[in-house]
Coordinates of N, CA and C in Angstrom, one line a residue:
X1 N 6.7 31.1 14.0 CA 6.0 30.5 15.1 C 5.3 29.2 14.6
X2 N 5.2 28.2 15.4 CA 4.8 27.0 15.1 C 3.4 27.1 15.4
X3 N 2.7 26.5 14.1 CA 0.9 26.7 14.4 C 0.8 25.3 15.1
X4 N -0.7 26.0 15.7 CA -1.2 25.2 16.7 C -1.6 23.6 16.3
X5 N -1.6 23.2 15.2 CA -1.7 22.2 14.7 C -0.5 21.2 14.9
X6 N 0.2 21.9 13.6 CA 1.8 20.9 14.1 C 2.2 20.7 15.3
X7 N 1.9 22.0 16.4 CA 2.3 21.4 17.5 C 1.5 20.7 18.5
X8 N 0.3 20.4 17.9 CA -0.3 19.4 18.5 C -0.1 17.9 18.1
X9 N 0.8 17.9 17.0 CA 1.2 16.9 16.5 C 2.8 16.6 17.2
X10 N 3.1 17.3 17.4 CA 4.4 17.6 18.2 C 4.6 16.9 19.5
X11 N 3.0 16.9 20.6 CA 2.8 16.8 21.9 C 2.6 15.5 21.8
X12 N 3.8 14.7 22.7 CA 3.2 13.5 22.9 C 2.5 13.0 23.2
X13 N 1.7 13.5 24.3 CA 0.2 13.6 25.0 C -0.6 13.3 24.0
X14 N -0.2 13.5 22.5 CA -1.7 13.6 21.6 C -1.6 13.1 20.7
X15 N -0.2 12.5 20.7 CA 0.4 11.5 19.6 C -0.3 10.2 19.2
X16 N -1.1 9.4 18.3 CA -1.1 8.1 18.0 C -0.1 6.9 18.5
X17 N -0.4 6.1 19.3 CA 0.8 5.2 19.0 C 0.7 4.1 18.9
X18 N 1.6 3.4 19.0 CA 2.2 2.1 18.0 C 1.0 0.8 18.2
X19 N 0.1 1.1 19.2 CA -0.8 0.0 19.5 C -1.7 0.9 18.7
X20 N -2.3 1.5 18.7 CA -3.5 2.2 17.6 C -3.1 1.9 16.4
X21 N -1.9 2.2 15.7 CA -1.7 1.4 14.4 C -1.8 -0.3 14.0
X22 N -1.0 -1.0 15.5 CA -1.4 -2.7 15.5 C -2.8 -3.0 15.6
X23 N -3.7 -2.1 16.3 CA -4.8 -2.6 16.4 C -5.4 -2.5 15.1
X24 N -5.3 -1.2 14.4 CA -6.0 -0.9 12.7 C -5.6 -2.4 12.4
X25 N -4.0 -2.5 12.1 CA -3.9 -3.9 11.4 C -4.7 -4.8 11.6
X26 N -5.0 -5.5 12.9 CA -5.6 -6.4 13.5 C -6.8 -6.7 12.7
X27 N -7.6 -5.1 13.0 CA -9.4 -5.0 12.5 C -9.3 -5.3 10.9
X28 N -7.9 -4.8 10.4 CA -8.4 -4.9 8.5 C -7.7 -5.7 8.1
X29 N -7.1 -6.9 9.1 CA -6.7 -8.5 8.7 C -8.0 -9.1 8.9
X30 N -8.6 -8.6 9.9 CA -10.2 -9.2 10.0 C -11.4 -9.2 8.5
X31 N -11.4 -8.1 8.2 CA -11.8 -7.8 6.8 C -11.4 -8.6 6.2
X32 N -10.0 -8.5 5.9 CA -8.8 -9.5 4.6 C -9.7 -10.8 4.7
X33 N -10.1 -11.2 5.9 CA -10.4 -12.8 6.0 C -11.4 -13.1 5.3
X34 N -12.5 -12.0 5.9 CA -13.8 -11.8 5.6 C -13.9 -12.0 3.7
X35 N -13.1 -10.9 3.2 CA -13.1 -11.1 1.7 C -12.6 -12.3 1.1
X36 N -11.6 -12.9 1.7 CA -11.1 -14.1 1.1 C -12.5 -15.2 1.3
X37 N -12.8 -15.2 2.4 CA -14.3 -16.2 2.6 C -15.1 -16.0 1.1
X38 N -15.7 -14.4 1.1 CA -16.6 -14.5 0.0 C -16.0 -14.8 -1.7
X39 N -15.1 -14.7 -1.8 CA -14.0 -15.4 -2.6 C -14.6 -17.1 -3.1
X40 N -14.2 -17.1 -1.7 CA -14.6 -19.0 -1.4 C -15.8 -19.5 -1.6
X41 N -16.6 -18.6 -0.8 CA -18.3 -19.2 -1.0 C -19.2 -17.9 -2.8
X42 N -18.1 -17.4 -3.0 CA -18.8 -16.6 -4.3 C -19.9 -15.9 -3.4
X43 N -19.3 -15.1 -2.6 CA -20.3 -13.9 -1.9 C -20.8 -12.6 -2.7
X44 N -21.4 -12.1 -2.2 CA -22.2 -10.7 -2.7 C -20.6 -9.7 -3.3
X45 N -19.9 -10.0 -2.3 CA -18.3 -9.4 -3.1 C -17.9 -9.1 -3.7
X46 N -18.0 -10.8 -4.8 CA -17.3 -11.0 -6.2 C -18.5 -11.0 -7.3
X47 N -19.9 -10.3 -7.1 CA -21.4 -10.5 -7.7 C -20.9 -9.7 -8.9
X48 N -19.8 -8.6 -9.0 CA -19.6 -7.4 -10.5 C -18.6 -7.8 -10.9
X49 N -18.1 -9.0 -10.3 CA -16.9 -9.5 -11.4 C -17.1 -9.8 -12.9
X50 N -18.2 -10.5 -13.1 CA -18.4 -11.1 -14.5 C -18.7 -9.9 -15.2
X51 N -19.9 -8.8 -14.6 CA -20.6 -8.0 -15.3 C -19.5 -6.6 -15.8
X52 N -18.3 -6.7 -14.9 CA -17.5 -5.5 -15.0 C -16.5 -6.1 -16.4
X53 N -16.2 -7.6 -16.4 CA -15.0 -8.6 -17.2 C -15.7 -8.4 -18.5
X54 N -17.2 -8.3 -18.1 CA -18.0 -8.3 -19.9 C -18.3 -6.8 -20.8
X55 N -17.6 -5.8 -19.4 CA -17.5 -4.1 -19.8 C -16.2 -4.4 -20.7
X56 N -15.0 -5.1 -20.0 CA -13.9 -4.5 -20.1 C -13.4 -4.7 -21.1
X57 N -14.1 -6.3 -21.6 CA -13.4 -7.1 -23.3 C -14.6 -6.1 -23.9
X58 N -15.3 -5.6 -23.9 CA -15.8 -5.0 -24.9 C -15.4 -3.3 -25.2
X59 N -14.7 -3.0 -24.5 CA -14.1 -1.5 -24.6 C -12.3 -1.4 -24.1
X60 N -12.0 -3.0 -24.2 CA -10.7 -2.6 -24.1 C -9.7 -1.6 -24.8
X61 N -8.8 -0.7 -24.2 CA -8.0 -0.1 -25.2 C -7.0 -0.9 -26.5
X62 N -7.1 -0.1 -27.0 CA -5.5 -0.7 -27.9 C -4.7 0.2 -28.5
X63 N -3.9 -0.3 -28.7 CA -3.1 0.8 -29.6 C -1.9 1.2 -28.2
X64 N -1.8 2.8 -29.3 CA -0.7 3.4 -28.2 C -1.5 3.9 -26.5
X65 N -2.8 3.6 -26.5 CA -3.4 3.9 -25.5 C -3.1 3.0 -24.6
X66 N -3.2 1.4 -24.8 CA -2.8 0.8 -24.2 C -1.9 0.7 -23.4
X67 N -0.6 0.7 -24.2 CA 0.9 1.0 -24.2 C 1.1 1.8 -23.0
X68 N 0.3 3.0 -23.0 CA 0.6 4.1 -22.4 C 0.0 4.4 -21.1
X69 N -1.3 3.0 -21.0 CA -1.6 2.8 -19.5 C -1.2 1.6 -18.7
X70 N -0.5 1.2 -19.8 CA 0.1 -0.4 -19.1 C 1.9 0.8 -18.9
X71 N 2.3 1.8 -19.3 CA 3.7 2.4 -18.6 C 3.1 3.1 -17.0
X72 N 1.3 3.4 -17.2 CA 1.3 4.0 -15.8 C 1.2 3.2 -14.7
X73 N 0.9 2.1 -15.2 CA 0.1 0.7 -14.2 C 1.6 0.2 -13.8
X74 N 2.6 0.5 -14.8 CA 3.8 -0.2 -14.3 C 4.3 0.5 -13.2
X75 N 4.6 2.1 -13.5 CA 5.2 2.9 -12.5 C 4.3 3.3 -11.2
X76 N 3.2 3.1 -11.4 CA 2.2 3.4 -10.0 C 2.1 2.1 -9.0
X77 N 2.4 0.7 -9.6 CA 2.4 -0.3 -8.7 C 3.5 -1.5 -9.0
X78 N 4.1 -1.5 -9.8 CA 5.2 -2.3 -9.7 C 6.1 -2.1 -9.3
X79 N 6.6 -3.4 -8.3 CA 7.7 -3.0 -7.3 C 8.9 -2.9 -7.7
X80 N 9.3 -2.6 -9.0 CA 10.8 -2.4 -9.8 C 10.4 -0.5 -9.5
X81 N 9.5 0.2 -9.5 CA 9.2 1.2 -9.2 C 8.9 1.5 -7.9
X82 N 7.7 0.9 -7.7 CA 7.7 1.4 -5.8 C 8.5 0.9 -4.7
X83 N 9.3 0.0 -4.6 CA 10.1 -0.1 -3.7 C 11.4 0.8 -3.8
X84 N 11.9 0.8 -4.9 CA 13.4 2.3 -4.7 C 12.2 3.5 -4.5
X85 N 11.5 3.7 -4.6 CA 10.7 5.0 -4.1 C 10.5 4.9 -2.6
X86 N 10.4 4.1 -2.1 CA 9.9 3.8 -0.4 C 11.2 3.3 0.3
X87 N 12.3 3.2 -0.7 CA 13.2 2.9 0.4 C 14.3 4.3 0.1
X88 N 13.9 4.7 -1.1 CA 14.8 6.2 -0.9 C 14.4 7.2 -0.1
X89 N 12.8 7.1 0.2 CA 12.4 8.3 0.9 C 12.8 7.8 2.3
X90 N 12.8 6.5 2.6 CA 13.1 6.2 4.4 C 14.5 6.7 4.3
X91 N 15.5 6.1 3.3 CA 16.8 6.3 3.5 C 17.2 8.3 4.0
X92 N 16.1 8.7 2.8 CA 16.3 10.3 3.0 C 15.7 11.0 4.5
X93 N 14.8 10.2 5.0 CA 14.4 10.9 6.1 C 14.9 10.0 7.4
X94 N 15.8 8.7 7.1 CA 16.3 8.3 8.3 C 17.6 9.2 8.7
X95 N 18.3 9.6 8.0 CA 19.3 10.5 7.5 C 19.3 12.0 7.8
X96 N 17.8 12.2 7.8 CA 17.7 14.0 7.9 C 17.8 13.9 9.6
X97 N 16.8 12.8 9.9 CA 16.2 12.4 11.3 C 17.3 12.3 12.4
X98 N 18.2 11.2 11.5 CA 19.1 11.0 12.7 C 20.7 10.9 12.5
X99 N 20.6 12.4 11.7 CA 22.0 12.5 11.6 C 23.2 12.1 10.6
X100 N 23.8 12.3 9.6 CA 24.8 12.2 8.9 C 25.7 10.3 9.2
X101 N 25.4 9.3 8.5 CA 26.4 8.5 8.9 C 26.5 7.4 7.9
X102 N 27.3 6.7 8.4 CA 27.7 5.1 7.4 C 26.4 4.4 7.0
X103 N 26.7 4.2 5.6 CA 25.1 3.7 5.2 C 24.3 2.6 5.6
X104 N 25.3 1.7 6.7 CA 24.4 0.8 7.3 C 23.9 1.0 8.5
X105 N 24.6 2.1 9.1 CA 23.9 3.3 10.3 C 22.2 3.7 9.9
X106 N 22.4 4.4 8.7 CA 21.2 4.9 7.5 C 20.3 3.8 7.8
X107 N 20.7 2.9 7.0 CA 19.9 1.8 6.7 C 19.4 0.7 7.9
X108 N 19.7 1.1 8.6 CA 19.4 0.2 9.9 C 18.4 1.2 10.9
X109 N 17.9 2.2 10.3 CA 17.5 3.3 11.3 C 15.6 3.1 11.0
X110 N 14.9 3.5 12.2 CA 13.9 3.5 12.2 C 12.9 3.6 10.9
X111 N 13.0 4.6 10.1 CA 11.8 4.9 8.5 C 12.5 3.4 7.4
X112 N 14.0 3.4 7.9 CA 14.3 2.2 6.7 C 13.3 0.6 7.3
X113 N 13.2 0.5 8.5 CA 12.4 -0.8 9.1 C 11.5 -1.0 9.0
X114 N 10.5 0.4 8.9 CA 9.7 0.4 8.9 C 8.9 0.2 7.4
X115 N 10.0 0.3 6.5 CA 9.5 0.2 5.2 C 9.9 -1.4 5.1
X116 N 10.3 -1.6 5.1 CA 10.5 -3.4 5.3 C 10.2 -4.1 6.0
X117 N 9.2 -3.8 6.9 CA 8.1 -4.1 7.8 C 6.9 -4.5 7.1
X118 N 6.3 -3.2 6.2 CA 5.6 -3.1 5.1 C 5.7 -4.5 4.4
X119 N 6.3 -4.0 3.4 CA 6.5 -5.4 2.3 C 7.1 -6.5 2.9
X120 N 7.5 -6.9 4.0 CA 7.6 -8.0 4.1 C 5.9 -8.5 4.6
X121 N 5.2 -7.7 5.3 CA 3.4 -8.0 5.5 C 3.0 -8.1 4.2
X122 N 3.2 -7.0 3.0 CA 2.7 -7.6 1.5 C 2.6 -9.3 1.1
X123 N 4.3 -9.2 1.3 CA 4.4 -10.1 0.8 C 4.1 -11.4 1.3
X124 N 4.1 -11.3 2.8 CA 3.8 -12.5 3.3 C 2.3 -13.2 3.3
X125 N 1.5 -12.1 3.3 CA -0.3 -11.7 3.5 C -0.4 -12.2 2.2
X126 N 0.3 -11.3 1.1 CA -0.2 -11.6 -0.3 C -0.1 -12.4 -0.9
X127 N 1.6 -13.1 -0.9 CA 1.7 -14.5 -1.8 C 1.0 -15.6 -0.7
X128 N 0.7 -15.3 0.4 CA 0.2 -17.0 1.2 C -1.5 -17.0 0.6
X129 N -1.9 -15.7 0.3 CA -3.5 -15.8 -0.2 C -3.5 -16.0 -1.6
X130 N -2.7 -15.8 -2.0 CA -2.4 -15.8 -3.6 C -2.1 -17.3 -4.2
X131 N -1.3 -17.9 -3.5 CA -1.1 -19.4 -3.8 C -2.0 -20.3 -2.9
X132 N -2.5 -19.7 -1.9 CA -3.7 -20.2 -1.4 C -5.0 -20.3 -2.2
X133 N -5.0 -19.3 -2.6 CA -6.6 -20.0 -3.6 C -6.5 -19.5 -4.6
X134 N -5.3 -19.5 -5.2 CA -5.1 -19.8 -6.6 C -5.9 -19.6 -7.8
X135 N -6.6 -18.1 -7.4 CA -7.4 -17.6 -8.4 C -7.1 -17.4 -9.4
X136 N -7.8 -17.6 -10.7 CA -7.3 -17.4 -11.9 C -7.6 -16.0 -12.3
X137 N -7.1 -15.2 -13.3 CA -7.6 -13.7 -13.7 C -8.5 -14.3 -14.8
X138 N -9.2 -12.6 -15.0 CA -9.9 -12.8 -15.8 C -9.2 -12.5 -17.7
X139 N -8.5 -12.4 -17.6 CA -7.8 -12.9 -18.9 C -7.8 -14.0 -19.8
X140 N -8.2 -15.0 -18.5 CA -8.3 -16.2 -18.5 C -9.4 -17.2 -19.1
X141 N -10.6 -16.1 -19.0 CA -12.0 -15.4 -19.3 C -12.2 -17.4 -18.5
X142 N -12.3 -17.4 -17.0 CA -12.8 -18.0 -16.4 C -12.6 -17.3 -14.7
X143 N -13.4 -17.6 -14.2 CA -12.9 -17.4 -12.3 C -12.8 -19.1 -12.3
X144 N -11.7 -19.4 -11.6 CA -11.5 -21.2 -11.0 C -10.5 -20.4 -10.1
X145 N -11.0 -21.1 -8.6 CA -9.9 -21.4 -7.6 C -9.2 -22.7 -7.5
X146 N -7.5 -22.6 -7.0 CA -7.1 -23.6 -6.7 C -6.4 -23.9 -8.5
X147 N -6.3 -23.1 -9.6 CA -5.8 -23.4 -10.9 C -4.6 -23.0 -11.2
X148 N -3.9 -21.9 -10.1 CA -2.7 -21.9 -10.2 C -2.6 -20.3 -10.5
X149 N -3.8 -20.0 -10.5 CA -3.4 -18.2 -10.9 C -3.4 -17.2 -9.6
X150 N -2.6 -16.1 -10.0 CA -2.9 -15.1 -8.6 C -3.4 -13.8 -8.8
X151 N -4.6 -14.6 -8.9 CA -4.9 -12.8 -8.8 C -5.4 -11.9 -8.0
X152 N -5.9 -13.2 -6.7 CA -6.6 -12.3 -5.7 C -5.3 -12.1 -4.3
X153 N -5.2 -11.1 -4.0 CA -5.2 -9.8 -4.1 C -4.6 -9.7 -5.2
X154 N -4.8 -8.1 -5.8 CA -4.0 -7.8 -6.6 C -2.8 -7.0 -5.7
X155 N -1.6 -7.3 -6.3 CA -0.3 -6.6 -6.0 C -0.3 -5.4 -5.8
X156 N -0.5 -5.2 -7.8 CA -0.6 -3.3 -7.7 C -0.8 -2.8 -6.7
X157 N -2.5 -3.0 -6.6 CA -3.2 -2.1 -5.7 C -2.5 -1.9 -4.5
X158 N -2.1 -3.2 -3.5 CA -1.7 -3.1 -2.4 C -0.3 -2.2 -2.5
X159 N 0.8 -2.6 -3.8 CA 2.2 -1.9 -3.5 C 1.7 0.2 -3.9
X160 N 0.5 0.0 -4.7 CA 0.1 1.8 -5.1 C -0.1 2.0 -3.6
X161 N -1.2 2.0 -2.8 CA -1.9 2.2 -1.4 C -0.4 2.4 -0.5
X162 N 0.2 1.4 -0.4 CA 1.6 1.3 0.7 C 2.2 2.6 0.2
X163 N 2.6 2.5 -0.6 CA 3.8 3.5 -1.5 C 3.4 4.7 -1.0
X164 N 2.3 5.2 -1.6 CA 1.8 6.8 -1.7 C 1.6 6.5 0.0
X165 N 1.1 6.4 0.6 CA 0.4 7.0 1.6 C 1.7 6.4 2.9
X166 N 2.3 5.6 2.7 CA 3.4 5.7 3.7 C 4.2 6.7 3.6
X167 N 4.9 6.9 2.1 CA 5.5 7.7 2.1 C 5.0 9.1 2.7
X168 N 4.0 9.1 3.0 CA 3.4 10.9 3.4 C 3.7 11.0 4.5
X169 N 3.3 9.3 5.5 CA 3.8 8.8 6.9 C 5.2 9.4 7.2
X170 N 6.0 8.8 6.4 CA 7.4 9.5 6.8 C 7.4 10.8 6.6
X171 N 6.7 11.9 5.5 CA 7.4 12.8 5.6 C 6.6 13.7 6.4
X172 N 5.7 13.5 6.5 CA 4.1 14.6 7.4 C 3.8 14.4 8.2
X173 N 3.8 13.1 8.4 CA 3.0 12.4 9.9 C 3.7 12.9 11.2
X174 N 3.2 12.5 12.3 CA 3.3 12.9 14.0 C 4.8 12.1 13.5
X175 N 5.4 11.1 13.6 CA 6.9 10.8 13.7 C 8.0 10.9 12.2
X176 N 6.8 11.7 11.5 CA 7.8 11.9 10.1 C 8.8 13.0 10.0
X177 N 9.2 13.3 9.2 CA 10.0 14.2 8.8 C 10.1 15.8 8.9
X178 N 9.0 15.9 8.6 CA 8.4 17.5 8.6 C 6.8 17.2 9.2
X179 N 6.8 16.9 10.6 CA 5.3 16.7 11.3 C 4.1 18.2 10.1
X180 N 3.5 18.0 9.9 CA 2.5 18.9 9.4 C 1.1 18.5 9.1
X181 N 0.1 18.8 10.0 CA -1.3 18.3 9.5 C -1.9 18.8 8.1
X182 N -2.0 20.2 8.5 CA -2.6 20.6 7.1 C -2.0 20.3 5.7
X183 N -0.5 20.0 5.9 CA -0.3 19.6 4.3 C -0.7 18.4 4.0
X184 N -0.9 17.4 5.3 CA -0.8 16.0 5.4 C -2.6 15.8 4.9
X185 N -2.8 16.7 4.9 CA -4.5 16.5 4.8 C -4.6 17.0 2.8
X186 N -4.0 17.8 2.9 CA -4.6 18.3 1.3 C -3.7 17.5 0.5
X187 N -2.9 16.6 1.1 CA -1.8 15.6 -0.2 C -2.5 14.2 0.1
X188 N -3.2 13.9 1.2 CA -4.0 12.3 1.2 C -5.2 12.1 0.0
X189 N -5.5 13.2 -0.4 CA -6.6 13.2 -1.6 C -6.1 13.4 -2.6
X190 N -4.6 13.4 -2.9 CA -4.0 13.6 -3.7 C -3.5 12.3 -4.3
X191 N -3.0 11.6 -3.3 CA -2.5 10.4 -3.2 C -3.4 9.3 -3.6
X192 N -4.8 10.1 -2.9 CA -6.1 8.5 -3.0 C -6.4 8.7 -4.3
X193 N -6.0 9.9 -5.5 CA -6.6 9.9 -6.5 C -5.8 8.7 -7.1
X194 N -4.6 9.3 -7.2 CA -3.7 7.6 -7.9 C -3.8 6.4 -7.5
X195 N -3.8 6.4 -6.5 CA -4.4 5.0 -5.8 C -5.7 4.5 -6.7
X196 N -6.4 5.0 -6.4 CA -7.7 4.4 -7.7 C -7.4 4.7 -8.8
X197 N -6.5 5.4 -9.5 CA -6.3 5.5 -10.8 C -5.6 3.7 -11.4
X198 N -4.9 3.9 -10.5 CA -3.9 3.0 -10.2 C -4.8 1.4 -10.2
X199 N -5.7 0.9 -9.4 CA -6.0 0.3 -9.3 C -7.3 -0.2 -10.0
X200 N -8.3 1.3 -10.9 CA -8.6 1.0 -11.6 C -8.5 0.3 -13.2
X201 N -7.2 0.7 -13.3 CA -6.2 0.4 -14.5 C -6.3 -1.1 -14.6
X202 N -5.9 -1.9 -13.3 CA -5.6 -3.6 -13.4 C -7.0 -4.2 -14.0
X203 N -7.8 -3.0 -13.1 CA -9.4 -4.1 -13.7 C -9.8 -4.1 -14.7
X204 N -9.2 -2.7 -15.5 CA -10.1 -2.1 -16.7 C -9.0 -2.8 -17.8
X205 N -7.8 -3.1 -17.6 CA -6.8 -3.6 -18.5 C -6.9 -5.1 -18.4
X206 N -8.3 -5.6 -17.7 CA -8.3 -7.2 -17.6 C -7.3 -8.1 -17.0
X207 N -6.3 -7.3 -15.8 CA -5.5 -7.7 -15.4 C -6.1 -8.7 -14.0
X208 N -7.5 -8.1 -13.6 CA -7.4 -8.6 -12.5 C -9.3 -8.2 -12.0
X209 N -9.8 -9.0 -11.6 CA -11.1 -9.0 -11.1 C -11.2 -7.8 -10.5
X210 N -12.6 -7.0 -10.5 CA -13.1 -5.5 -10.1 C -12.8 -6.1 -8.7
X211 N -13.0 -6.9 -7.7 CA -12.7 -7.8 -6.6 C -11.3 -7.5 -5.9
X212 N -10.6 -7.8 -6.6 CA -9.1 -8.3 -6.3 C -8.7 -6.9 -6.2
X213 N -9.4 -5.4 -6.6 CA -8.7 -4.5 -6.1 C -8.8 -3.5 -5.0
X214 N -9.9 -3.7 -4.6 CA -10.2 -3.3 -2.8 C -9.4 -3.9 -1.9
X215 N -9.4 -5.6 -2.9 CA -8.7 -6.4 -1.3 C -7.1 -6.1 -1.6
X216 N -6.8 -5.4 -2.7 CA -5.2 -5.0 -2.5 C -5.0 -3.9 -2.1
X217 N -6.3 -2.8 -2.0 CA -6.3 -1.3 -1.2 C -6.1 -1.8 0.5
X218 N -7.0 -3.0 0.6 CA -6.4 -3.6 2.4 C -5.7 -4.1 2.8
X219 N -5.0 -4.8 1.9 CA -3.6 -5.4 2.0 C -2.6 -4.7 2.0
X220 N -2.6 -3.1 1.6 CA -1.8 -1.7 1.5 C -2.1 -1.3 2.7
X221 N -3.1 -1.3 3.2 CA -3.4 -0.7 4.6 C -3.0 -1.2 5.8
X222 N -3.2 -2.4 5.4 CA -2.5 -3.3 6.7 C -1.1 -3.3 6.7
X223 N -0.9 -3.1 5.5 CA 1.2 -3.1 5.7 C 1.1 -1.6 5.9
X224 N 0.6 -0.9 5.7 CA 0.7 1.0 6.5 C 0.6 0.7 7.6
X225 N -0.6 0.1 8.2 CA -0.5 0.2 10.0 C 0.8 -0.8 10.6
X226 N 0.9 -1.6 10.0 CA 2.3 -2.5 10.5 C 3.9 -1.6 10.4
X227 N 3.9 -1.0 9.6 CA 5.2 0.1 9.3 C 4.5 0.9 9.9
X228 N 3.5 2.3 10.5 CA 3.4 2.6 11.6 C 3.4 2.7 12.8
X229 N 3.3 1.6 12.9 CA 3.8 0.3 14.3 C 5.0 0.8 14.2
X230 N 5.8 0.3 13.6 CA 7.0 -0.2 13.9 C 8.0 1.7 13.9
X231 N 7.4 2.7 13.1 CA 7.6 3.8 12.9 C 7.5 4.5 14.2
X232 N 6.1 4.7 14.9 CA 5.8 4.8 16.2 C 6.2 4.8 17.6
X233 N 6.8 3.3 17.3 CA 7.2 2.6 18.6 C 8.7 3.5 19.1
X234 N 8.5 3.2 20.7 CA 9.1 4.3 21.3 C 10.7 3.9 20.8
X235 N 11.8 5.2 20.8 CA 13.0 5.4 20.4 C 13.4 5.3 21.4
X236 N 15.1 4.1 21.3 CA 16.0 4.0 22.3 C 16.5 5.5 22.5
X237 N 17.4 5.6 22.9 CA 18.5 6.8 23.5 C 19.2 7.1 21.9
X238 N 19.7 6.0 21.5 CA 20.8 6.0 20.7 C 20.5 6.2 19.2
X239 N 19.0 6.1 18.8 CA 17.8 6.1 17.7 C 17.9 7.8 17.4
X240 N 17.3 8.5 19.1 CA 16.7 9.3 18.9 C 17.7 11.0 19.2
X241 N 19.1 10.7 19.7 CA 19.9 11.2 19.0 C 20.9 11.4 18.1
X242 N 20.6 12.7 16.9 CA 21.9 13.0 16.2 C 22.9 12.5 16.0
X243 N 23.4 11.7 15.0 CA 24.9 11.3 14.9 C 25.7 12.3 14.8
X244 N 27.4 12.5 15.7 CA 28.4 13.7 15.9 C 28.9 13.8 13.8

């Protein structure tokens, strides 16, 4: 029997939809702006940048430790890793969702758009703020905007955040694959642990200002609510049945 939960996730009556996700977007592009300002005017924001940059040259790893958190930093947020993860899971669940067919049937089906909804908001959000104020990292052992470096946002952060927690989207959520709250609940804290593992890594490996990785947890968020949007939004006829 179906518990009362899932099937309240079930009922469209009670479903989230595609404007409650655009509107999230909306509110945490508003933020995005907000951080980039204090960026610009050196706000209360970026005040533990130096103090955290003068922890991290002084206890940097080395060795094989290094080595061995620059392979986790790789697989947790680089998009040579998280994009075939985010587009195998859409492919797998556009597939379960809607039926057996030609891979550009597959690929053209709602969880695949929606993941390319995503990162095209990454990318577009991220490299226009990125070559926009042209922050330098702290590797660099200076902050100068406008010098040609990108650090603010950080990538990682934003591609870890998208990755893990869409993916749960497709498989748990009200329009995913296996709707289920309670699992969807004890795997989001599971998810948020890598996410900060993940994004503490850039800052503590001097990759990237203690700064630059909240605003790539929001730039992950906002490409979630934009591929929820698009996930959401109502199914033609021909979407939403079975291929023969």
């Amino acid at each position: 029997m179906e518990s009362h939960s899932t099937g309240a996730l079930l009922d469209p009556s009670t479903r989230p939809t595609w404007r409650s996700s655009l509107v999230a977007a909306v509110i945490a592009s508003l933020v995005f702006v907000f951080l980039i300002w204090q960026v610009v005017v050196r706000g209360p924001f970026i005040a533990w940048d130096w103090q955290f940059h003068y922890y991290v040259d002084a206890n940097m790893p080395e060795g094989w430790k290094k080595v061995f958190l620059d392979i986790v930093a790789t697989i947790t947020g680089e998009r040579l890793s998280t994009v075939p993860m985010l587009f195998g899971t859409a492919f797998y669940v556009g597939r379960k969702q809607g039926g057996p067919g030609k891979f550009w049937d597959v690929a053209t089906r709602r969880p695949m758009l929606a993941v390319l909804s995503g990162l095209v908001t990454i990318f577009v959000i991220g490299y226009s703020t990125k070559f926009g104020l042209g922050r330098t990292g702290p590797h660099h052992n200076m902050d100068v905007l406008h010098a040609g470096g990108q650090a603010f946002p950080s990538g990682h952060a934003s591609n870890t955040f998208f990755t893990g927690f869409f993916i749960l989207c497709m498989l748990y959520s009200q329009s995913g694959l296996h709707p289920n709250v309670s699992r969807l609940r004890k795997l989001i804290p599971m998810v948020a642990v890598v996410v900060v593992i993940a994004g503490a890594l850039m800052s503590w490996l001097d990759y990237h200002w203690l700064s630059d990785i909240p605003a790539g947890w929001l730039l992950g968020f906002i490409a979630c609510m934009v591929a929820l949007s698009v996930l959401r939004a109502p199914h033609h006829k021909r979407e939403s049945e079975p291929a023969s």
